[in-house]
CSV table of C-alpha atoms in Angstrom, one decimal:
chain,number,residue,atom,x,y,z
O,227,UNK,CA,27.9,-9.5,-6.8
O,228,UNK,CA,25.2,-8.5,-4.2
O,229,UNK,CA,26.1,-9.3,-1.1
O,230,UNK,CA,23.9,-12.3,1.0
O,231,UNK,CA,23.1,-10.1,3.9
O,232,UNK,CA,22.3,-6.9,5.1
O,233,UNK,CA,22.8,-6.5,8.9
O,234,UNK,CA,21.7,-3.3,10.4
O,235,UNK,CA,22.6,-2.2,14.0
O,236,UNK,CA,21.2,0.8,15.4
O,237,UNK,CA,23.9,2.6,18.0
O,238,UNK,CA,24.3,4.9,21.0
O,239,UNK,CA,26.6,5.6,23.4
O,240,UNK,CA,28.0,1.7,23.5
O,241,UNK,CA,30.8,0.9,21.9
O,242,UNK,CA,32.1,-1.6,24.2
O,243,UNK,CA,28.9,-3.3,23.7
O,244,UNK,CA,29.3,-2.8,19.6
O,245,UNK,CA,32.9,-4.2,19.4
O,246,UNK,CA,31.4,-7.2,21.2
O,247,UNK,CA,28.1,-7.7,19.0
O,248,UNK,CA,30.7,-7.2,15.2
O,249,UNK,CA,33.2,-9.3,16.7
O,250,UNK,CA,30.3,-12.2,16.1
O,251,UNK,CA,29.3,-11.5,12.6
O,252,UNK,CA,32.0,-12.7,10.3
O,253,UNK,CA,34.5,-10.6,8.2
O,254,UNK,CA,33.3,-11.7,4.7
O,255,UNK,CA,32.7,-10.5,1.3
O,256,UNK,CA,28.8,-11.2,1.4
O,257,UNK,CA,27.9,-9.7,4.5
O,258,UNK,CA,27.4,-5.9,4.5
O,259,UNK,CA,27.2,-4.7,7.8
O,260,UNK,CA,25.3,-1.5,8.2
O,261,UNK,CA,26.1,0.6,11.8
O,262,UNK,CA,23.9,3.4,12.1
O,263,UNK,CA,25.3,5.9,15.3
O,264,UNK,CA,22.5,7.8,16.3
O,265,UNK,CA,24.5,10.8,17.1
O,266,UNK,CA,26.3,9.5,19.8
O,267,UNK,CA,27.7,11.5,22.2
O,268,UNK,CA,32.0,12.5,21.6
O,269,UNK,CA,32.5,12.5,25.2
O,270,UNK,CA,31.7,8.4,25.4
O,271,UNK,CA,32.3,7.4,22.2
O,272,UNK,CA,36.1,8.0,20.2
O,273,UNK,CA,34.7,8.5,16.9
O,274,UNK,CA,38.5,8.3,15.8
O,275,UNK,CA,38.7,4.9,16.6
O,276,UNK,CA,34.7,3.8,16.3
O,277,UNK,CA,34.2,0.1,16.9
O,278,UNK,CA,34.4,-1.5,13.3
O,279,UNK,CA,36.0,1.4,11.8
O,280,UNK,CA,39.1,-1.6,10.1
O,281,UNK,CA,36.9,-3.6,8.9
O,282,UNK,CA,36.2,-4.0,4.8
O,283,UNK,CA,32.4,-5.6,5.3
O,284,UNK,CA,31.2,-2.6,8.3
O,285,UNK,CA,29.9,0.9,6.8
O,286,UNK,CA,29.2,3.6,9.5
O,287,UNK,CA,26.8,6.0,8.7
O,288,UNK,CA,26.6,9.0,11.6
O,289,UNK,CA,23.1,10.5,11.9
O,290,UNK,CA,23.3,14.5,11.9
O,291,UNK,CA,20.7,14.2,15.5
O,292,UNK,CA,19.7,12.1,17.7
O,293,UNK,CA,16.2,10.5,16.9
O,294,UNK,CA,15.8,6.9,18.0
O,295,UNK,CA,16.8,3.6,16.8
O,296,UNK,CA,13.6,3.5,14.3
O,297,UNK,CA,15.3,6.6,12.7
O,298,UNK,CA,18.7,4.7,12.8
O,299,UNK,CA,16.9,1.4,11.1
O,300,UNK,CA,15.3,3.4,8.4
O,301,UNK,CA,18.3,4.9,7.0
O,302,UNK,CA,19.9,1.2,7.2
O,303,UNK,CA,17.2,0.3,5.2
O,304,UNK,CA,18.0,2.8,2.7
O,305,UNK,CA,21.6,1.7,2.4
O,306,UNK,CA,20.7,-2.3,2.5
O,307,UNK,CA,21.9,-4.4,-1.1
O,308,UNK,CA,21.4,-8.1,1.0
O,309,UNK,CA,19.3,-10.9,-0.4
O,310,UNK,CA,18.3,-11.1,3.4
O,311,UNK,CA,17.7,-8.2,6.2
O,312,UNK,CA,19.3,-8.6,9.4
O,313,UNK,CA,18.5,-7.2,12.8
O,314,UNK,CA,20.6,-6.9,15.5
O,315,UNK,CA,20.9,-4.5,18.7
O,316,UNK,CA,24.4,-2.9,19.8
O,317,UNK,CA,23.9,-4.8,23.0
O,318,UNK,CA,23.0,-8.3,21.4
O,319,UNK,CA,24.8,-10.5,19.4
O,320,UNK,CA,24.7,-13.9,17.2
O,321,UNK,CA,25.8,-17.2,19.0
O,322,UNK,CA,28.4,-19.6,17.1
O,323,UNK,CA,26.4,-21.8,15.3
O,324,UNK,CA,24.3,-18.6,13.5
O,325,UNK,CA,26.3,-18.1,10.3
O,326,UNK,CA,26.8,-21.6,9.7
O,327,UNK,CA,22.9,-21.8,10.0
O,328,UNK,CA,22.0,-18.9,8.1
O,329,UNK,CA,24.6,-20.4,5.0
O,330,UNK,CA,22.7,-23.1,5.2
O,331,UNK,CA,19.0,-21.3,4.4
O,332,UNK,CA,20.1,-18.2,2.2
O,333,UNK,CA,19.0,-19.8,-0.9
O,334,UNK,CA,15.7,-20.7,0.6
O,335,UNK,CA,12.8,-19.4,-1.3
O,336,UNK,CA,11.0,-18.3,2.1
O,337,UNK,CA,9.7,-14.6,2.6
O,338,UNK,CA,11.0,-14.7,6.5
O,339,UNK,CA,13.3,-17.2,8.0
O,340,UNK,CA,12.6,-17.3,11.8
O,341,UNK,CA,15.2,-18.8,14.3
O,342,UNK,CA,15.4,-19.4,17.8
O,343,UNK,CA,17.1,-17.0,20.4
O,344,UNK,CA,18.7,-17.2,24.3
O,345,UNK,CA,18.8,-14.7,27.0
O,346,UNK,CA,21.7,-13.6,28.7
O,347,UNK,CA,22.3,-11.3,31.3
O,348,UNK,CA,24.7,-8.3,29.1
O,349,UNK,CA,27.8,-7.9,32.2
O,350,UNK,CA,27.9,-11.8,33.6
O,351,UNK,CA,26.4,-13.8,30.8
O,352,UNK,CA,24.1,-15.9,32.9
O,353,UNK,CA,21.4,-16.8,31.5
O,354,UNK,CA,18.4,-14.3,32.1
O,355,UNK,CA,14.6,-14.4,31.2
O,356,UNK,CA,14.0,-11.9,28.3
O,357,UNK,CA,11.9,-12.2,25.2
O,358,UNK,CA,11.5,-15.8,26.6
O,359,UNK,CA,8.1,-15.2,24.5
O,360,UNK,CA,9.6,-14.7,21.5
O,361,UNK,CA,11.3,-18.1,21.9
O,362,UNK,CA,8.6,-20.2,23.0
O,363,UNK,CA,6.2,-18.8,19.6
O,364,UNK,CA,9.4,-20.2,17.5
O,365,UNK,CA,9.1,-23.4,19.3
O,366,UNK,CA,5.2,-24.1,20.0
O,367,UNK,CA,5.1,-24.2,15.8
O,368,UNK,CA,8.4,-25.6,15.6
O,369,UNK,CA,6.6,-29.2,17.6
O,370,UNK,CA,2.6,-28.2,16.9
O,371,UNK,CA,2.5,-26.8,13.1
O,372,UNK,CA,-0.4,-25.6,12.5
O,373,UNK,CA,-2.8,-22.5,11.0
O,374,UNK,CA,-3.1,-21.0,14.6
O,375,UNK,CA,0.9,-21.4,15.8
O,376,UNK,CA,2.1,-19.5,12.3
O,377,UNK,CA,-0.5,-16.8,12.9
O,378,UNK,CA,0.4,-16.2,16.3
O,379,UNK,CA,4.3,-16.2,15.4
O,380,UNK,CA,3.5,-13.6,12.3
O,381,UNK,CA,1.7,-11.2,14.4
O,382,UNK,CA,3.4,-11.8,18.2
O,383,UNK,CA,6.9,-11.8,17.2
O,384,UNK,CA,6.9,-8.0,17.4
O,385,UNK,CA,11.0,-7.3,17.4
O,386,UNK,CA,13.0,-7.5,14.2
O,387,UNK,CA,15.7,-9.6,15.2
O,388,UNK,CA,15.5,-13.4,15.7
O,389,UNK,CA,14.8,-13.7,11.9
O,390,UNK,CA,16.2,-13.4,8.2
O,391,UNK,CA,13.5,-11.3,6.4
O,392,UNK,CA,13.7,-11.3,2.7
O,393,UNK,CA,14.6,-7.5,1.3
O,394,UNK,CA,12.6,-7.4,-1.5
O,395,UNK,CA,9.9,-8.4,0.7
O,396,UNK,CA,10.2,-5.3,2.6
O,397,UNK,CA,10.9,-3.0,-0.4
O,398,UNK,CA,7.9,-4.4,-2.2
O,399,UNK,CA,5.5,-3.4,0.5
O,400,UNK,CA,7.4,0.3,1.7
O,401,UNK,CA,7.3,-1.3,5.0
O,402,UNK,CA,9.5,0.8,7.4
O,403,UNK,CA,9.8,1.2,11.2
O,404,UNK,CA,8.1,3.9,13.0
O,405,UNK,CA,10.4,6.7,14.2
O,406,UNK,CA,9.5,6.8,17.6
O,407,UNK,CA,11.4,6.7,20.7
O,408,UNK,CA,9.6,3.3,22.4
O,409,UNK,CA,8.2,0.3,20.3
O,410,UNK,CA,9.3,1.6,17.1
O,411,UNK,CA,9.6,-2.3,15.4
O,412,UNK,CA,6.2,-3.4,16.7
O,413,UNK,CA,4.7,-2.0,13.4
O,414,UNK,CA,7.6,-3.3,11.2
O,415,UNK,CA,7.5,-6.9,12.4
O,416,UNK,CA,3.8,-7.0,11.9
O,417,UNK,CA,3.7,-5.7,8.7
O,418,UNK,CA,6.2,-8.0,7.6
O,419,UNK,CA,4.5,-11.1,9.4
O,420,UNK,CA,1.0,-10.3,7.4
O,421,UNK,CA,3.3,-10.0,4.1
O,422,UNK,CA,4.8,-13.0,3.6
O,423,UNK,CA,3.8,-15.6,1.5
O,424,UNK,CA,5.7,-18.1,3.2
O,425,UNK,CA,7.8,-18.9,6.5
O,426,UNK,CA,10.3,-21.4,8.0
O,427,UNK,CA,11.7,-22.2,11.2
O,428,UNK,CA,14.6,-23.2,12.1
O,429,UNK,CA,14.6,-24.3,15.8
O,430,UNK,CA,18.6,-23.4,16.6
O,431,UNK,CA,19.7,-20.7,18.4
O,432,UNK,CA,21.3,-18.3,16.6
O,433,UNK,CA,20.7,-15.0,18.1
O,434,UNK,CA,21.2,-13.7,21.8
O,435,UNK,CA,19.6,-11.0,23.1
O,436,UNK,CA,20.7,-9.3,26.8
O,437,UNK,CA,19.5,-8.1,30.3
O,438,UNK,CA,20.9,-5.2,30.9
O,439,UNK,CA,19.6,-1.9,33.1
O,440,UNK,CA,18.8,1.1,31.5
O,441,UNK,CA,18.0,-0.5,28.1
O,442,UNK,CA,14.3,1.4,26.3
O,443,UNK,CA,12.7,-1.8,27.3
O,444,UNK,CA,12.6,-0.8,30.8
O,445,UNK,CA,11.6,2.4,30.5
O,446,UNK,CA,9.2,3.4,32.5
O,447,UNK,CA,7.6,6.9,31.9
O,448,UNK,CA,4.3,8.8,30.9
O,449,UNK,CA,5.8,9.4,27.6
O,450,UNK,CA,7.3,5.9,27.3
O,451,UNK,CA,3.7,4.7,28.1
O,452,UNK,CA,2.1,7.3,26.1
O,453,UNK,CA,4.0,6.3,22.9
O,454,UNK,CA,3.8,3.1,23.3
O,455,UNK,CA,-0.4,2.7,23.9
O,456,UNK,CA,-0.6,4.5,20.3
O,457,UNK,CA,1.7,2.2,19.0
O,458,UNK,CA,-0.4,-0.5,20.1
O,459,UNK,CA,-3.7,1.2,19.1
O,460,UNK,CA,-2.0,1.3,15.0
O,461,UNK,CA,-1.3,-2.3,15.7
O,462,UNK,CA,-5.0,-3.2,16.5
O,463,UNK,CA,-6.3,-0.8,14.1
O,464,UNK,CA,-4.2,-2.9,11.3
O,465,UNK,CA,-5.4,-6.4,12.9
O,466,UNK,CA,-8.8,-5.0,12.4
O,467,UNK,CA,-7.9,-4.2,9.0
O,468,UNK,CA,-6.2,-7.4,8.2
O,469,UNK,CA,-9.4,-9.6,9.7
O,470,UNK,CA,-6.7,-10.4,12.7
O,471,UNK,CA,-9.3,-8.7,15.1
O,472,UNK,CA,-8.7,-11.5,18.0
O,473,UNK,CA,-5.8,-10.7,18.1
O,474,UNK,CA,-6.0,-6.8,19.5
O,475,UNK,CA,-4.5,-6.5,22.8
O,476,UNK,CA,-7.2,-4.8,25.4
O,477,UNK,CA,-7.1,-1.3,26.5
O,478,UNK,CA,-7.9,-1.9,29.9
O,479,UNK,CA,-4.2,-3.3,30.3
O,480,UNK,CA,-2.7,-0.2,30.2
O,481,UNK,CA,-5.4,1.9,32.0
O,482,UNK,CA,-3.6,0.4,35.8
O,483,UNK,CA,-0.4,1.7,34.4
O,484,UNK,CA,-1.9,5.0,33.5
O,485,UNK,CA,-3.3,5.5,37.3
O,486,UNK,CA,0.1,5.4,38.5
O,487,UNK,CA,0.4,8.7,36.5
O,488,UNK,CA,-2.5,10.7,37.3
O,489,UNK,CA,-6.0,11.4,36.1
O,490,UNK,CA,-4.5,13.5,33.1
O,491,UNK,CA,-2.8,10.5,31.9
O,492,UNK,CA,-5.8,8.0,32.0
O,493,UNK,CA,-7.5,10.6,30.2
O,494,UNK,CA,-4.8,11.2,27.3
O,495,UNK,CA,-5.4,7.2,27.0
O,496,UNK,CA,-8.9,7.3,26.4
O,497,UNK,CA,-8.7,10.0,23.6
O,498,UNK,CA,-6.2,7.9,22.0
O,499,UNK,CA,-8.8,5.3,22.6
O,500,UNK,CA,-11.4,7.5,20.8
O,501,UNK,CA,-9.2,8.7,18.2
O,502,UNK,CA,-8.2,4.8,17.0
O,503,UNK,CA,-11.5,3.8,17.8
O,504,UNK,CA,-10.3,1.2,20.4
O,505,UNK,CA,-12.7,-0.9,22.4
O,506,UNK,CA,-11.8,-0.9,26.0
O,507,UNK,CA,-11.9,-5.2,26.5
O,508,UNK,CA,-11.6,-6.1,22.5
O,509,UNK,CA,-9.9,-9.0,22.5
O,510,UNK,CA,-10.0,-10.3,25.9
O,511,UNK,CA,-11.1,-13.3,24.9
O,512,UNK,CA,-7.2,-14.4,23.1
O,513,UNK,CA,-6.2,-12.7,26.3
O,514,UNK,CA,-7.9,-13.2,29.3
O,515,UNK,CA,-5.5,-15.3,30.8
O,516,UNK,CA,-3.0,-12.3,31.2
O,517,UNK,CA,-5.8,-9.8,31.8
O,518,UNK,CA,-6.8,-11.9,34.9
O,519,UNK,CA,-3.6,-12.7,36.4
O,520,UNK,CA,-3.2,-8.8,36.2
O,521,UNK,CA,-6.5,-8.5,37.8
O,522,UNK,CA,-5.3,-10.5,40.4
O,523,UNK,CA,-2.1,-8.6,41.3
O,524,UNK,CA,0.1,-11.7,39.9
O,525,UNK,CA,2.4,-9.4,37.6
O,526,UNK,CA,1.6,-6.1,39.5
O,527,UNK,CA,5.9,-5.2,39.3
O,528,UNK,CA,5.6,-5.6,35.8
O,529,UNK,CA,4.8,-3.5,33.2
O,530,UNK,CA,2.8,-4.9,29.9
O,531,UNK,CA,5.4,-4.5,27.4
O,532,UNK,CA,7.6,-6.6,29.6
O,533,UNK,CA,5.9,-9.5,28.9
């Protein structure tokens, strides 16, 4: 018998933080658990004794090279037999109430399955203020259904966990993560969001995602920003293609990052501009509100992918 679900952790250089993140996904016949090392390196990590490495349900597969967690999540992809994908990060993990949740919705007939997520700081536990988006798209639909709030949670929630995707969803439409260093699942999530036939939310918190410094998310680089304006420029390109044009996130939000690199930056942006065919202030309309407050030096420590 298949098993129910296929979780699939990327890893790097964290084992502390992966013994922590399995020690909340439950030992059991129907849960495969997919750890994908991304050629961590033997002077932090005892391969001999690799979190997980007891347990019946956990396969490890050790990647011959480093390449990024998109790499990492495509080749759990490739290994995945679930009913239902699972996302999680090495420093993440699922609250107490998740399994019992997700037993309760496996044999739903929904294409995605989203639930509700926390934020906690990774060393104290405190609660922090990450992804707080992500949380507040599950529940503006959750208390105001309508056309509008399940558009805007298909195409905004851009990360893979924080939802039970249906596999055969995902195999049916050869939908795969870009292998990039930065913003490799904005792509993924999307795609997934516009295939669906149907969604449901369930408004408990089941997943909980951590603060912690030195994490990709706070990375902030020319290449970092490089990669992830063209990830971004794809992503408009496919709303354009999938009549979700308002939803394209402007150009010009990026352009007061790219100053703080120099004028060979702002011009790399605008010939990625040119080559996606971006407008500068597309869809400033859906978000002016952002733009502005930008504008108006309100967020000017924080970087546009933060938000």
């Amino acid at each position: 018998m298949l098993p129910k679900y296929s979780i699939i952790i990327p890893h790097y250089n964290s084992p502390t933080l992966l013994e922590r993140c399995l020690n909340t996904i439950p030992e059991r016949d129907d849960i495969q658990v997919l750890v994908v090392d991304d050629h961590s390196d033997s002077q932090i990590v005892d391969f001999a004794h690799f979190p997980g490495i007891e347990r019946l349900n956990v396969t490890h597969i050790f990647c011959d090279r480093n390449a990024g967690a998109g790499r990492a999540r495509n080749i759990g992809l490739e290994k995945a037999i679930g009913t239902w994908l699972l996302f999680a990060d090495t420093d993440d993990f699922f609250t107490k109430q998740a399994w019992n949740i997700f037993d309760q919705h496996s044999e739903d007939k929904e294409d995605i399955i989203f639930y509700d997520i926390e934020s906690r700081d990774s060393d104290t536990l405190e609660y922090a203020n990450r992804c707080s988006f992500i949380s507040d798209l599950v529940r503006h639909y959750q208390h105001s259904p309508s056309t509008e709030s399940e558009t805007d949670l298909r195409l905004k929630h851009v990360v893979p966990w924080g939802k039970m995707i249906r596999r055969e969803l995902v195999k049916q439409h050869n939908i795969r993560f870009d292998e990039v260093r930065y913003s490799n699942d904005v792509i993924f999530s999307v795609q997934v969001g516009i295939a669906a036939s149907h969604i449901r939310v369930v408004p408990t918190i089941c997943y909980c995602v951590t603060n912690r410094e030195g994490n990709l998310t706070s990375v902030i680089s020319k290449t970092a920003l490089l990669t992830r304006i063209e990830v971004i420029m794809r992503r408009n390109k496919l709303f354009r293609e999938t009549h979700h044009a308002e939803y394209q996130t402007p150009l010009a939000y990026y352009l007061r990052t790219a100053c703080h690199f120099g004028i060979t930056t702002i011009m790399e942006v605008l010939r990625l501009a040119i080559k996606y065919r971006a407008n500068l202030f597309i869809g400033m309309t859906h978000w002016h509100q952002s733009f502005i407050n930008i504008i108006l030096h309100k967020q000017k420590d924080i970087a546009p992918w933060q938000k």
